Each structure stands twice: as structure tokens, then as C-alpha cells.
Amino acid sequence: MKYFKKMLGDRIYLSPRCASEEEIKKFTEWMNDFQVTDYIGGSEQITTLTGEKEWLENSAKNNENRVFNIVELNNNKLIGTIGLEHFNWIQRSAVLGIFIGDKDFRSNGYGAEAIKLLLEYGFKYLNLHSIRLELIAINERAHRCYLKCGFKDTGCNREGIFLNGNYYDRLHMDILENEFEGDYIRNKNIK
């Protein structure tokens, strides 16, 4: 599979999605794995190859969203996805979504690196003022990661998510452009 190094980090790079056959199979596998979907929502859904192909193709064609594959640098291995969606250009805001689908790459800092690359892109290239996200309260690993990347807790919907027979709080977080620090994109020309 050919990926494109849009944003190069230290151990990963972000590549635009292309909806290749390999991507479709891998994302269909991940979207049918409770280890992935319990934390991002969607465990109640059934994802087929045809459905995922349509979703990925539509996502790749949608110029409004900025959605990328997370690719491990040394082996060019697809490990997850990250993106900015739901842009409000007047408010200069967007919503971040991410998951590391490959279990061998979870809890090793790859998600944080991808988030920092995307935050720099959002704030320094797209001129965003605020990037927000939502997560399920029991996803403590993700919550710690977001805090480490500079996000702040902004509230919650109590028992806003129904999962596996229980209700869980839906947490809200955001980060403002003046709270973002760092220089993470390694392949840019202007420093």
C-alpha cells in the first residue's frame, strides 16, 4: 500500500486516506472489534466491507474534513486514523476524532504523537482557534492522553452513553490555539 507523508513525526506520519482495498479490509476489521468500538462508540453497529468502502470513499472525497491514516514510519504499517471534522469556519473550530486500531500500538505514545501533529496542522495551517472532542468517561487511557496533549476538561453529559447494558458519562474537552505548544511536523519547510 502506498501512503503519502503529509505530516511526518518522529515515529509515525499522517497520510491522506485513499480508500484502497487494504484500507477497507483493515478498517472493517477494526470497526467490528469491540476493543476499538467500545471506546469510540459504534459497538452496536455492524460494519460490512461494502458499507466501509462507501464510508471511506465518501470520506476521501469530502474536502471539508481532514482525515488521515496514522502510519508507522519504519514499516509503513497502517495503525489507526485521526481527523478533524465538523468545521465551523466562522468560529474557527473543529472536532478531533482518533483511534489506534492496531492493538500492538496502543498505550505506546503513538496516539499522542498523532494528536500533536494534527493539532499543529489545525492551529498553524488551518487557522483554527478551538479543537474539541468527546469521549466516554471509562476510557481513562484516552483521557490521560488528551490531557497530556494540552486538552482541558470542559464538561460532561451525565450518563450520556449507553454501552454494554450500562450508562456512562460523555466527557467534553477542548484546546485553544494559544494553549498549544510545540513543533512536531518534521517535514515542513518554514520553521
mmCIF file of C-alpha atoms in Angstrom:
data_model
loop_
_atom_site.group_PDB
_atom_site.id
_atom_site.type_symbol
_atom_site.label_atom_id
_atom_site.label_comp_id
_atom_site.label_asym_id
_atom_site.label_seq_id
_atom_site.Cartn_x
_atom_site.Cartn_y
_atom_site.Cartn_z
ATOM 1 C CA MET A 1 0.000 0.000 0.000
ATOM 2 C CA LYS A 2 1.285 3.436 -0.932
ATOM 3 C CA TYR A 3 0.936 6.136 1.701
ATOM 4 C CA PHE A 4 1.876 9.788 1.442
ATOM 5 C CA LYS A 5 3.836 11.591 4.155
ATOM 6 C CA LYS A 6 1.667 14.670 4.548
ATOM 7 C CA MET A 7 2.802 15.222 8.154
ATOM 8 C CA LEU A 8 5.962 13.495 9.294
ATOM 9 C CA GLY A 9 6.552 12.909 13.002
ATOM 10 C CA ASP A 10 9.265 11.050 14.902
ATOM 11 C CA ARG A 11 7.739 7.540 14.728
ATOM 12 C CA ILE A 12 4.659 7.990 12.555
ATOM 13 C CA TYR A 13 3.305 10.031 9.706
ATOM 14 C CA LEU A 14 -0.181 11.103 8.725
ATOM 15 C CA SER A 15 -1.273 10.177 5.208
ATOM 16 C CA PRO A 16 -4.485 11.234 3.435
ATOM 17 C CA ARG A 17 -6.991 8.416 3.144
ATOM 18 C CA CYS A 18 -7.340 6.820 -0.264
ATOM 19 C CA ALA A 19 -9.974 4.092 0.346
ATOM 20 C CA SER A 20 -7.737 1.335 -1.039
ATOM 21 C CA GLU A 21 -8.795 -2.300 -0.795
ATOM 22 C CA GLU A 22 -6.252 -2.822 2.002
ATOM 23 C CA GLU A 23 -7.616 0.157 3.958
ATOM 24 C CA ILE A 24 -11.197 -1.030 3.527
ATOM 25 C CA LYS A 25 -10.369 -4.505 4.859
ATOM 26 C CA LYS A 26 -8.349 -3.173 7.795
ATOM 27 C CA PHE A 27 -10.952 -0.580 8.826
ATOM 28 C CA THR A 28 -13.761 -3.150 8.512
ATOM 29 C CA GLU A 29 -11.789 -5.462 10.807
ATOM 30 C CA TRP A 30 -11.239 -2.667 13.340
ATOM 31 C CA MET A 31 -14.840 -1.443 13.222
ATOM 32 C CA ASN A 32 -16.016 -4.955 14.134
ATOM 33 C CA ASP A 33 -13.627 -5.214 17.105
ATOM 34 C CA PHE A 34 -15.149 -4.326 20.499
ATOM 35 C CA GLN A 35 -11.643 -3.369 21.717
ATOM 36 C CA VAL A 36 -11.825 -0.452 19.253
ATOM 37 C CA THR A 37 -15.514 0.401 19.045
ATOM 38 C CA ASP A 38 -16.388 0.291 22.755
ATOM 39 C CA TYR A 39 -14.233 3.369 23.259
ATOM 40 C CA ILE A 40 -15.182 5.338 20.153
ATOM 41 C CA GLY A 41 -18.886 4.486 20.004
ATOM 42 C CA GLY A 42 -20.309 2.226 17.389
ATOM 43 C CA SER A 43 -20.194 -1.193 19.050
ATOM 44 C CA GLU A 44 -23.875 -1.555 18.253
ATOM 45 C CA GLN A 45 -23.177 -1.192 14.532
ATOM 46 C CA ILE A 46 -22.279 -3.928 12.100
ATOM 47 C CA THR A 47 -19.716 -2.815 9.546
ATOM 48 C CA THR A 48 -19.542 -4.651 6.228
ATOM 49 C CA LEU A 49 -16.855 -4.391 3.567
ATOM 50 C CA THR A 50 -19.374 -2.692 1.265
ATOM 51 C CA GLY A 51 -20.503 -0.237 3.935
ATOM 52 C CA GLU A 52 -16.945 0.614 4.972
ATOM 53 C CA LYS A 53 -15.935 1.050 1.327
ATOM 54 C CA GLU A 54 -18.748 3.563 0.798
ATOM 55 C CA TRP A 55 -17.908 5.387 4.034
ATOM 56 C CA LEU A 56 -14.172 5.589 3.272
ATOM 57 C CA GLU A 57 -14.756 6.660 -0.334
ATOM 58 C CA ASN A 58 -17.157 9.403 0.772
ATOM 59 C CA SER A 59 -14.717 10.468 3.489
ATOM 60 C CA ALA A 60 -11.849 10.631 0.979
ATOM 61 C CA LYS A 61 -13.936 12.768 -1.406
ATOM 62 C CA ASN A 62 -15.139 15.173 1.288
ATOM 63 C CA ASN A 63 -12.817 18.170 1.084
ATOM 64 C CA GLU A 64 -14.394 19.712 4.187
ATOM 65 C CA ASN A 65 -12.945 17.080 6.527
ATOM 66 C CA ARG A 66 -9.257 16.470 7.104
ATOM 67 C CA VAL A 67 -8.994 12.735 7.794
ATOM 68 C CA PHE A 68 -5.706 10.836 7.787
ATOM 69 C CA ASN A 69 -4.322 7.368 8.225
ATOM 70 C CA ILE A 70 -1.792 7.004 11.026
ATOM 71 C CA VAL A 71 1.135 5.077 9.560
ATOM 72 C CA GLU A 72 4.138 3.693 11.456
ATOM 73 C CA LEU A 73 7.226 5.278 9.915
ATOM 74 C CA ASN A 74 9.721 2.391 9.831
ATOM 75 C CA ASN A 75 7.431 -0.266 8.314
ATOM 76 C CA ASN A 76 4.759 1.875 6.594
ATOM 77 C CA LYS A 77 2.172 -0.019 8.635
ATOM 78 C CA LEU A 78 -1.357 1.360 8.974
ATOM 79 C CA ILE A 79 -2.089 1.569 12.718
ATOM 80 C CA GLY A 80 -5.088 3.889 13.027
ATOM 81 C CA THR A 81 -6.850 7.030 11.923
ATOM 82 C CA ILE A 82 -7.180 10.643 13.023
ATOM 83 C CA GLY A 83 -9.066 13.591 11.656
ATOM 84 C CA LEU A 84 -10.678 16.970 12.040
ATOM 85 C CA GLU A 85 -14.365 17.198 11.157
ATOM 86 C CA HIS A 86 -17.430 19.368 11.755
ATOM 87 C CA PHE A 87 -15.606 22.579 10.885
ATOM 88 C CA ASN A 88 -17.157 25.920 11.747
ATOM 89 C CA TRP A 89 -15.060 28.423 9.809
ATOM 90 C CA ILE A 90 -16.730 31.459 11.385
ATOM 91 C CA GLN A 91 -15.984 30.201 14.915
ATOM 92 C CA ARG A 92 -12.674 28.701 13.673
ATOM 93 C CA SER A 93 -13.400 25.376 15.370
ATOM 94 C CA ALA A 94 -13.396 21.663 14.560
ATOM 95 C CA VAL A 95 -13.863 18.278 16.235
ATOM 96 C CA LEU A 96 -10.991 15.807 16.595
ATOM 97 C CA GLY A 97 -11.511 12.065 16.285
ATOM 98 C CA ILE A 98 -8.866 9.348 16.620
ATOM 99 C CA PHE A 99 -8.374 5.676 17.243
ATOM 100 C CA ILE A 100 -5.426 3.322 17.187
ATOM 101 C CA GLY A 101 -6.874 0.180 15.638
ATOM 102 C CA ASP A 102 -3.759 -1.986 15.837
ATOM 103 C CA LYS A 103 -3.600 -3.249 19.435
ATOM 104 C CA ASP A 104 0.199 -3.591 19.300
ATOM 105 C CA PHE A 105 0.496 0.192 19.003
ATOM 106 C CA ARG A 106 -1.846 1.204 21.845
ATOM 107 C CA SER A 107 -0.502 2.746 25.077
ATOM 108 C CA ASN A 108 2.872 3.489 23.484
ATOM 109 C CA GLY A 109 2.535 7.200 22.680
ATOM 110 C CA TYR A 110 1.550 6.819 19.020
ATOM 111 C CA GLY A 111 -1.857 8.395 19.607
ATOM 112 C CA ALA A 112 -0.321 11.379 21.419
ATOM 113 C CA GLU A 113 2.156 11.883 18.597
ATOM 114 C CA ALA A 114 -0.631 11.786 16.000
ATOM 115 C CA ILE A 115 -2.716 14.251 18.030
ATOM 116 C CA LYS A 116 0.178 16.699 18.327
ATOM 117 C CA LEU A 117 0.804 16.535 14.564
ATOM 118 C CA LEU A 118 -2.870 17.194 13.857
ATOM 119 C CA LEU A 119 -3.118 19.988 16.421
ATOM 120 C CA GLU A 120 -0.159 21.778 14.848
ATOM 121 C CA TYR A 121 -1.756 21.375 11.421
ATOM 122 C CA GLY A 122 -5.117 22.622 12.705
ATOM 123 C CA PHE A 123 -3.784 25.652 14.525
ATOM 124 C CA LYS A 124 -0.832 26.665 12.336
ATOM 125 C CA TYR A 125 -2.117 25.740 8.871
ATOM 126 C CA LEU A 126 -5.920 25.777 9.058
ATOM 127 C CA ASN A 127 -6.023 28.815 11.381
ATOM 128 C CA LEU A 128 -8.354 27.136 13.878
ATOM 129 C CA HIS A 129 -8.959 28.723 17.270
ATOM 130 C CA SER A 130 -10.510 25.745 19.087
ATOM 131 C CA ILE A 131 -10.386 21.979 18.650
ATOM 132 C CA ARG A 132 -12.751 19.894 20.746
ATOM 133 C CA LEU A 133 -13.581 16.235 21.294
ATOM 134 C CA GLU A 134 -15.828 13.886 23.224
ATOM 135 C CA LEU A 135 -15.021 10.605 24.911
ATOM 136 C CA ILE A 136 -16.574 8.018 27.179
ATOM 137 C CA ALA A 137 -15.582 8.539 30.811
ATOM 138 C CA ILE A 138 -14.344 4.961 31.304
ATOM 139 C CA ASN A 139 -11.686 5.471 28.615
ATOM 140 C CA GLU A 140 -9.125 6.635 31.154
ATOM 141 C CA ARG A 141 -6.190 5.896 28.827
ATOM 142 C CA ALA A 142 -7.543 8.320 26.212
ATOM 143 C CA HIS A 143 -8.408 10.936 28.843
ATOM 144 C CA ARG A 144 -4.818 10.909 30.161
ATOM 145 C CA CYS A 145 -3.515 11.162 26.583
ATOM 146 C CA TYR A 146 -5.700 14.174 25.770
ATOM 147 C CA LEU A 147 -4.653 15.936 28.979
ATOM 148 C CA LYS A 148 -1.007 15.241 28.114
ATOM 149 C CA CYS A 149 -1.581 16.825 24.689
ATOM 150 C CA GLY A 150 -2.969 20.008 26.284
ATOM 151 C CA PHE A 151 -6.737 19.451 26.185
ATOM 152 C CA LYS A 152 -8.833 20.736 29.082
ATOM 153 C CA ASP A 153 -11.990 19.198 30.542
ATOM 154 C CA THR A 154 -14.990 21.391 29.692
ATOM 155 C CA GLY A 155 -17.942 19.375 30.991
ATOM 156 C CA CYS A 156 -19.918 16.199 30.601
ATOM 157 C CA ASN A 157 -23.277 14.737 29.731
ATOM 158 C CA ARG A 158 -24.073 12.565 32.713
ATOM 159 C CA GLU A 159 -24.878 9.015 31.643
ATOM 160 C CA GLY A 160 -24.851 10.210 28.038
ATOM 161 C CA ILE A 161 -23.552 6.961 26.534
ATOM 162 C CA PHE A 162 -25.247 3.557 26.695
ATOM 163 C CA LEU A 163 -22.778 0.686 26.294
ATOM 164 C CA ASN A 164 -22.903 -2.978 27.231
ATOM 165 C CA GLY A 165 -26.027 -2.556 29.351
ATOM 166 C CA ASN A 166 -24.763 0.443 31.329
ATOM 167 C CA TYR A 167 -24.790 4.228 31.085
ATOM 168 C CA TYR A 168 -21.534 6.184 31.175
ATOM 169 C CA ASP A 169 -20.720 9.874 31.246
ATOM 170 C CA ARG A 170 -19.756 11.565 27.957
ATOM 171 C CA LEU A 171 -16.827 13.890 28.645
ATOM 172 C CA HIS A 172 -16.159 17.067 26.654
ATOM 173 C CA MET A 173 -12.676 18.502 26.166
ATOM 174 C CA ASP A 174 -11.074 21.226 24.091
ATOM 175 C CA ILE A 175 -7.825 23.039 23.445
ATOM 176 C CA LEU A 176 -7.397 26.628 22.258
ATOM 177 C CA GLU A 177 -4.749 27.793 19.833
ATOM 178 C CA ASN A 178 -2.905 29.813 22.498
ATOM 179 C CA GLU A 179 -2.717 26.686 24.723
ATOM 180 C CA PHE A 180 -0.977 24.623 22.075
ATOM 181 C CA GLU A 181 2.785 24.485 22.300
ATOM 182 C CA GLY A 182 5.291 22.594 20.268
ATOM 183 C CA ASP A 183 6.793 21.991 16.894
ATOM 184 C CA TYR A 184 6.020 18.437 15.786
ATOM 185 C CA ILE A 185 5.744 18.346 11.976
ATOM 186 C CA ARG A 186 9.238 17.327 10.836
ATOM 187 C CA ASN A 187 8.835 17.726 7.061
ATOM 188 C CA LYS A 188 7.762 21.376 6.858
ATOM 189 C CA ASN A 189 9.989 23.917 5.143
ATOM 190 C CA ILE A 190 9.235 27.004 7.182
ATOM 191 C CA LYS A 191 10.300 26.651 10.803
#
